């Protein structure tokens, strides 16, 4: 999923895993950010009864419908793995999942936590008409598990705060990312494109 954050002078979004999304919602809301999430795949895929049998939905399917579908399929399984809880929180935030490639909104910063999604975002943006509005795409690799989600939420919040406090993000970002990479001991990818 991709989360869009609004902060004075900066508009950006973040791609996050389901396990990371609500850690970020919590941390960013405490800092005064508003968060909106997007997906980047062709469909919404949620874990199923077996790894090779995910629950697949179209973007735009209401969270209420997804919740009811999983409730009917296996209430115990989807309660135990946290999907029903996650969907309950999702449906209080917005009506349905949204796809990044379908949005016409422009951002000046895009953060992802998985290289595959970083590549998808770049591919999507390169396929659009290029103008003169710069957008920085940044990836911090974060594994999709609870411990990493908590650590990742702190890292993302730190990075967002640094960027939001920059008077000239376009000129500051390279040095900022080098310093942050050294601090967090994780490889960081960065690309500049234009809308």
PDB file of C-alpha atoms in Angstrom:
ATOM      1  CA  UNK A   1       0.000   0.000   0.000  1.00  0.00           C
ATOM      2  CA  UNK A   2       1.017   3.540  -0.559  1.00  0.00           C
ATOM      3  CA  UNK A   3       0.204   6.217   1.986  1.00  0.00           C
ATOM      4  CA  UNK A   4      -0.103   9.873   1.040  1.00  0.00           C
ATOM      5  CA  UNK A   5       0.930  12.364   3.665  1.00  0.00           C
ATOM      6  CA  UNK A   6       0.059  16.038   3.686  1.00  0.00           C
ATOM      7  CA  UNK A   7       2.415  18.428   5.420  1.00  0.00           C
ATOM      8  CA  UNK A   8       2.871  22.144   4.837  1.00  0.00           C
ATOM      9  CA  UNK A   9       4.961  22.694   1.690  1.00  0.00           C
ATOM     10  CA  UNK A  10       5.391  18.959   1.021  1.00  0.00           C
ATOM     11  CA  UNK A  11       2.985  16.511  -0.611  1.00  0.00           C
ATOM     12  CA  UNK A  12       4.048  12.902  -0.742  1.00  0.00           C
ATOM     13  CA  UNK A  13       2.960   9.333  -0.283  1.00  0.00           C
ATOM     14  CA  UNK A  14       4.469   6.144   1.024  1.00  0.00           C
ATOM     15  CA  UNK A  15       4.027   2.561  -0.104  1.00  0.00           C
ATOM     16  CA  UNK A  16       3.753   0.287   2.930  1.00  0.00           C
ATOM     17  CA  UNK A  17       2.904  -3.303   3.792  1.00  0.00           C
ATOM     18  CA  UNK A  18      -0.331  -4.088   5.623  1.00  0.00           C
ATOM     19  CA  UNK A  19       1.727  -4.793   8.778  1.00  0.00           C
ATOM     20  CA  UNK A  20       3.459  -1.403   8.536  1.00  0.00           C
ATOM     21  CA  UNK A  21       0.477   0.688   7.491  1.00  0.00           C
ATOM     22  CA  UNK A  22      -1.151   1.141  10.883  1.00  0.00           C
ATOM     23  CA  UNK A  23       2.114   1.697  12.715  1.00  0.00           C
ATOM     24  CA  UNK A  24       2.642   4.549  10.265  1.00  0.00           C
ATOM     25  CA  UNK A  25      -0.930   5.801  10.612  1.00  0.00           C
ATOM     26  CA  UNK A  26      -0.414   5.967  14.381  1.00  0.00           C
ATOM     27  CA  UNK A  27       3.013   7.637  14.275  1.00  0.00           C
ATOM     28  CA  UNK A  28       2.151  10.103  11.519  1.00  0.00           C
ATOM     29  CA  UNK A  29      -1.183  11.087  13.042  1.00  0.00           C
ATOM     30  CA  UNK A  30       0.621  11.830  16.322  1.00  0.00           C
ATOM     31  CA  UNK A  31       2.913  14.165  14.337  1.00  0.00           C
ATOM     32  CA  UNK A  32      -0.012  15.944  12.674  1.00  0.00           C
ATOM     33  CA  UNK A  33       0.165  14.257   9.251  1.00  0.00           C
ATOM     34  CA  UNK A  34      -2.914  13.103   7.341  1.00  0.00           C
ATOM     35  CA  UNK A  35      -2.373   9.711   5.678  1.00  0.00           C
ATOM     36  CA  UNK A  36      -4.015   8.224   2.591  1.00  0.00           C
ATOM     37  CA  UNK A  37      -3.008   4.817   1.219  1.00  0.00           C
ATOM     38  CA  UNK A  38      -2.704   3.405  -2.312  1.00  0.00           C
ATOM     39  CA  UNK A  39      -1.821   0.009  -3.752  1.00  0.00           C
ATOM     40  CA  UNK A  40       0.431  -0.529  -6.767  1.00  0.00           C
ATOM     41  CA  UNK A  41      -0.548  -4.009  -7.974  1.00  0.00           C
ATOM     42  CA  UNK A  42      -3.240  -4.995 -10.464  1.00  0.00           C
ATOM     43  CA  UNK A  43      -5.531  -6.270  -7.689  1.00  0.00           C
ATOM     44  CA  UNK A  44      -5.863  -6.068  -3.918  1.00  0.00           C
ATOM     45  CA  UNK A  45      -4.327  -9.282  -2.554  1.00  0.00           C
ATOM     46  CA  UNK A  46      -4.769 -10.312   1.059  1.00  0.00           C
ATOM     47  CA  UNK A  47      -3.458 -13.492   2.701  1.00  0.00           C
ATOM     48  CA  UNK A  48      -5.744 -16.482   2.306  1.00  0.00           C
ATOM     49  CA  UNK A  49      -6.087 -19.888   3.949  1.00  0.00           C
ATOM     50  CA  UNK A  50      -2.861 -20.979   2.196  1.00  0.00           C
ATOM     51  CA  UNK A  51       0.097 -19.000   0.803  1.00  0.00           C
ATOM     52  CA  UNK A  52      -0.832 -19.971  -2.765  1.00  0.00           C
ATOM     53  CA  UNK A  53      -4.499 -18.973  -2.308  1.00  0.00           C
ATOM     54  CA  UNK A  54      -4.702 -15.248  -1.536  1.00  0.00           C
ATOM     55  CA  UNK A  55      -7.998 -13.410  -1.345  1.00  0.00           C
ATOM     56  CA  UNK A  56      -8.103 -11.212  -4.441  1.00  0.00           C
ATOM     57  CA  UNK A  57     -10.314  -8.156  -4.936  1.00  0.00           C
ATOM     58  CA  UNK A  58     -10.644  -5.377  -7.486  1.00  0.00           C
ATOM     59  CA  UNK A  59      -9.507  -1.901  -6.475  1.00  0.00           C
ATOM     60  CA  UNK A  60     -12.617   0.032  -5.535  1.00  0.00           C
ATOM     61  CA  UNK A  61     -14.223  -2.938  -3.754  1.00  0.00           C
ATOM     62  CA  UNK A  62     -15.586  -1.451  -0.508  1.00  0.00           C
ATOM     63  CA  UNK A  63     -13.733  -2.462   2.649  1.00  0.00           C
ATOM     64  CA  UNK A  64     -17.120  -3.418   4.118  1.00  0.00           C
ATOM     65  CA  UNK A  65     -17.589  -5.979   1.318  1.00  0.00           C
ATOM     66  CA  UNK A  66     -14.078  -7.391   1.782  1.00  0.00           C
ATOM     67  CA  UNK A  67     -14.634  -7.592   5.549  1.00  0.00           C
ATOM     68  CA  UNK A  68     -17.957  -9.433   5.138  1.00  0.00           C
ATOM     69  CA  UNK A  69     -16.453 -11.802   2.549  1.00  0.00           C
ATOM     70  CA  UNK A  70     -13.604 -12.830   4.866  1.00  0.00           C
ATOM     71  CA  UNK A  71     -15.965 -13.058   7.834  1.00  0.00           C
ATOM     72  CA  UNK A  72     -18.099 -15.565   5.901  1.00  0.00           C
ATOM     73  CA  UNK A  73     -15.099 -17.519   4.575  1.00  0.00           C
ATOM     74  CA  UNK A  74     -13.361 -18.145   7.924  1.00  0.00           C
ATOM     75  CA  UNK A  75     -14.016 -15.843  10.879  1.00  0.00           C
ATOM     76  CA  UNK A  76     -11.535 -17.665  13.149  1.00  0.00           C
ATOM     77  CA  UNK A  77      -8.616 -17.610  10.681  1.00  0.00           C
ATOM     78  CA  UNK A  78      -9.028 -13.972   9.677  1.00  0.00           C
ATOM     79  CA  UNK A  79      -9.515 -12.876  13.287  1.00  0.00           C
ATOM     80  CA  UNK A  80      -6.387 -14.774  14.354  1.00  0.00           C
ATOM     81  CA  UNK A  81      -4.186 -13.390  11.550  1.00  0.00           C
ATOM     82  CA  UNK A  82      -5.433  -9.830  12.145  1.00  0.00           C
ATOM     83  CA  UNK A  83      -7.031  -9.235   8.725  1.00  0.00           C
ATOM     84  CA  UNK A  84     -10.504  -8.521  10.104  1.00  0.00           C
ATOM     85  CA  UNK A  85      -9.058  -6.048  12.597  1.00  0.00           C
ATOM     86  CA  UNK A  86      -7.015  -4.360   9.842  1.00  0.00           C
ATOM     87  CA  UNK A  87     -10.038  -4.138   7.521  1.00  0.00           C
ATOM     88  CA  UNK A  88     -12.160  -2.740  10.338  1.00  0.00           C
ATOM     89  CA  UNK A  89      -9.616   0.066  10.800  1.00  0.00           C
ATOM     90  CA  UNK A  90      -9.347   0.573   7.027  1.00  0.00           C
ATOM     91  CA  UNK A  91     -13.081   1.026   6.573  1.00  0.00           C
ATOM     92  CA  UNK A  92     -13.111   3.728   9.251  1.00  0.00           C
ATOM     93  CA  UNK A  93     -10.450   5.656   7.317  1.00  0.00           C
ATOM     94  CA  UNK A  94     -11.783   5.423   3.755  1.00  0.00           C
ATOM     95  CA  UNK A  95     -14.409   3.477   1.783  1.00  0.00           C
ATOM     96  CA  UNK A  96     -12.198   1.292  -0.448  1.00  0.00           C
ATOM     97  CA  UNK A  97      -8.625   0.530  -1.590  1.00  0.00           C
ATOM     98  CA  UNK A  98      -7.186   2.851  -4.250  1.00  0.00           C
ATOM     99  CA  UNK A  99      -4.555   2.184  -6.922  1.00  0.00           C
ATOM    100  CA  UNK A 100      -1.590   4.553  -7.332  1.00  0.00           C
ATOM    101  CA  UNK A 101      -1.461   4.175 -11.105  1.00  0.00           C
ATOM    102  CA  UNK A 102      -5.050   5.455 -11.302  1.00  0.00           C
ATOM    103  CA  UNK A 103      -4.465   8.694  -9.403  1.00  0.00           C
ATOM    104  CA  UNK A 104      -3.759  11.946 -11.197  1.00  0.00           C
ATOM    105  CA  UNK A 105      -2.498  13.616  -8.021  1.00  0.00           C
ATOM    106  CA  UNK A 106       1.037  14.946  -8.109  1.00  0.00           C
ATOM    107  CA  UNK A 107       3.499  14.585  -5.259  1.00  0.00           C
ATOM    108  CA  UNK A 108       6.980  15.963  -4.742  1.00  0.00           C
ATOM    109  CA  UNK A 109       8.113  12.959  -2.689  1.00  0.00           C
ATOM    110  CA  UNK A 110       7.247   9.271  -2.960  1.00  0.00           C
ATOM    111  CA  UNK A 111       8.549   6.796  -0.369  1.00  0.00           C
ATOM    112  CA  UNK A 112       8.410   3.015  -0.750  1.00  0.00           C
ATOM    113  CA  UNK A 113       9.615   0.179   1.485  1.00  0.00           C
ATOM    114  CA  UNK A 114      10.120  -2.516  -1.146  1.00  0.00           C
ATOM    115  CA  UNK A 115      12.329  -2.299  -4.238  1.00  0.00           C
ATOM    116  CA  UNK A 116       9.725  -4.042  -6.417  1.00  0.00           C
ATOM    117  CA  UNK A 117       7.212  -1.284  -5.627  1.00  0.00           C
ATOM    118  CA  UNK A 118       9.868   1.408  -6.112  1.00  0.00           C
ATOM    119  CA  UNK A 119      10.356   0.005  -9.629  1.00  0.00           C
ATOM    120  CA  UNK A 120       6.566  -0.069 -10.248  1.00  0.00           C
ATOM    121  CA  UNK A 121       6.228   3.565  -9.198  1.00  0.00           C
ATOM    122  CA  UNK A 122       9.088   4.624 -11.486  1.00  0.00           C
ATOM    123  CA  UNK A 123       7.610   2.642 -14.380  1.00  0.00           C
ATOM    124  CA  UNK A 124       4.192   4.230 -13.843  1.00  0.00           C
ATOM    125  CA  UNK A 125       5.600   7.760 -13.690  1.00  0.00           C
ATOM    126  CA  UNK A 126       7.832   7.245 -16.728  1.00  0.00           C
ATOM    127  CA  UNK A 127       4.715   6.267 -18.684  1.00  0.00           C
ATOM    128  CA  UNK A 128       3.044   9.618 -17.987  1.00  0.00           C
ATOM    129  CA  UNK A 129       3.566  12.877 -19.831  1.00  0.00           C
ATOM    130  CA  UNK A 130       6.607  14.569 -18.332  1.00  0.00           C
ATOM    131  CA  UNK A 131       6.420  18.249 -17.447  1.00  0.00           C
ATOM    132  CA  UNK A 132       8.539  20.336 -15.106  1.00  0.00           C
ATOM    133  CA  UNK A 133       7.303  19.364 -11.627  1.00  0.00           C
ATOM    134  CA  UNK A 134       9.987  17.280  -9.864  1.00  0.00           C
ATOM    135  CA  UNK A 135       9.152  14.193  -7.802  1.00  0.00           C
ATOM    136  CA  UNK A 136      11.689  12.366  -5.636  1.00  0.00           C
ATOM    137  CA  UNK A 137      11.167   8.605  -5.310  1.00  0.00           C
ATOM    138  CA  UNK A 138      12.923   7.058  -2.293  1.00  0.00           C
ATOM    139  CA  UNK A 139      13.013   3.423  -1.157  1.00  0.00           C
ATOM    140  CA  UNK A 140      13.946   2.183   2.323  1.00  0.00           C
ATOM    141  CA  UNK A 141      13.925  -1.615   2.412  1.00  0.00           C
ATOM    142  CA  UNK A 142      11.715  -2.873   5.267  1.00  0.00           C
ATOM    143  CA  UNK A 143      10.756  -6.525   5.775  1.00  0.00           C
ATOM    144  CA  UNK A 144       7.059  -7.356   6.108  1.00  0.00           C
ATOM    145  CA  UNK A 145       6.812  -8.509   9.741  1.00  0.00           C
ATOM    146  CA  UNK A 146       5.645  -6.961  13.017  1.00  0.00           C
ATOM    147  CA  UNK A 147       9.094  -6.143  14.454  1.00  0.00           C
ATOM    148  CA  UNK A 148      10.311  -4.583  11.200  1.00  0.00           C
ATOM    149  CA  UNK A 149       7.015  -2.709  10.872  1.00  0.00           C
ATOM    150  CA  UNK A 150       7.602  -1.007  14.207  1.00  0.00           C
ATOM    151  CA  UNK A 151      11.234  -0.176  13.403  1.00  0.00           C
ATOM    152  CA  UNK A 152      10.212   0.902   9.899  1.00  0.00           C
ATOM    153  CA  UNK A 153       7.543   3.238  11.259  1.00  0.00           C
ATOM    154  CA  UNK A 154      10.139   5.031  13.403  1.00  0.00           C
ATOM    155  CA  UNK A 155      12.578   5.221  10.471  1.00  0.00           C
ATOM    156  CA  UNK A 156       9.944   6.562   8.078  1.00  0.00           C
ATOM    157  CA  UNK A 157       8.805   9.149  10.628  1.00  0.00           C
ATOM    158  CA  UNK A 158      12.387  10.317  11.175  1.00  0.00           C
ATOM    159  CA  UNK A 159      13.000  10.621   7.438  1.00  0.00           C
ATOM    160  CA  UNK A 160       9.715  12.431   6.804  1.00  0.00           C
ATOM    161  CA  UNK A 161      10.448  14.888   9.624  1.00  0.00           C
ATOM    162  CA  UNK A 162      13.903  15.618   8.177  1.00  0.00           C
ATOM    163  CA  UNK A 163      12.450  16.209   4.727  1.00  0.00           C
ATOM    164  CA  UNK A 164       9.535  18.290   5.978  1.00  0.00           C
ATOM    165  CA  UNK A 165      11.973  20.548   7.837  1.00  0.00           C
ATOM    166  CA  UNK A 166      14.135  21.149   4.767  1.00  0.00           C
ATOM    167  CA  UNK A 167      13.908  24.623   3.251  1.00  0.00           C
ATOM    168  CA  UNK A 168      15.158  23.285  -0.101  1.00  0.00           C
ATOM    169  CA  UNK A 169      14.441  19.563  -0.449  1.00  0.00           C
ATOM    170  CA  UNK A 170      15.683  19.407  -4.053  1.00  0.00           C
ATOM    171  CA  UNK A 171      19.157  20.573  -2.989  1.00  0.00           C
ATOM    172  CA  UNK A 172      19.246  18.901   0.435  1.00  0.00           C
ATOM    173  CA  UNK A 173      17.927  15.440  -0.395  1.00  0.00           C
ATOM    174  CA  UNK A 174      21.145  13.712  -1.549  1.00  0.00           C
ATOM    175  CA  UNK A 175      23.132  14.619   1.560  1.00  0.00           C
ATOM    176  CA  UNK A 176      20.088  13.998   3.748  1.00  0.00           C
ATOM    177  CA  UNK A 177      19.648  10.481   2.339  1.00  0.00           C
ATOM    178  CA  UNK A 178      23.376   9.681   2.699  1.00  0.00           C
ATOM    179  CA  UNK A 179      23.270  10.701   6.356  1.00  0.00           C
ATOM    180  CA  UNK A 180      20.044   8.804   6.939  1.00  0.00           C
ATOM    181  CA  UNK A 181      21.382   5.670   5.219  1.00  0.00           C
ATOM    182  CA  UNK A 182      24.443   5.710   7.497  1.00  0.00           C
ATOM    183  CA  UNK A 183      22.231   6.245  10.546  1.00  0.00           C
ATOM    184  CA  UNK A 184      19.701   3.495   9.814  1.00  0.00           C
ATOM    185  CA  UNK A 185      22.166   0.997   8.262  1.00  0.00           C
ATOM    186  CA  UNK A 186      19.823   0.208   5.360  1.00  0.00           C
ATOM    187  CA  UNK A 187      20.343   0.744   1.656  1.00  0.00           C
ATOM    188  CA  UNK A 188      18.335   3.657   0.283  1.00  0.00           C
ATOM    189  CA  UNK A 189      17.417   4.089  -3.378  1.00  0.00           C
ATOM    190  CA  UNK A 190      16.632   7.520  -4.824  1.00  0.00           C
ATOM    191  CA  UNK A 191      15.446   8.704  -8.229  1.00  0.00           C
ATOM    192  CA  UNK A 192      14.306  12.103  -9.500  1.00  0.00           C
ATOM    193  CA  UNK A 193      11.568  12.205 -12.143  1.00  0.00           C
ATOM    194  CA  UNK A 194       9.171  14.875 -13.405  1.00  0.00           C
ATOM    195  CA  UNK A 195       5.393  15.173 -13.737  1.00  0.00           C
TER     196      UNK A 195
END
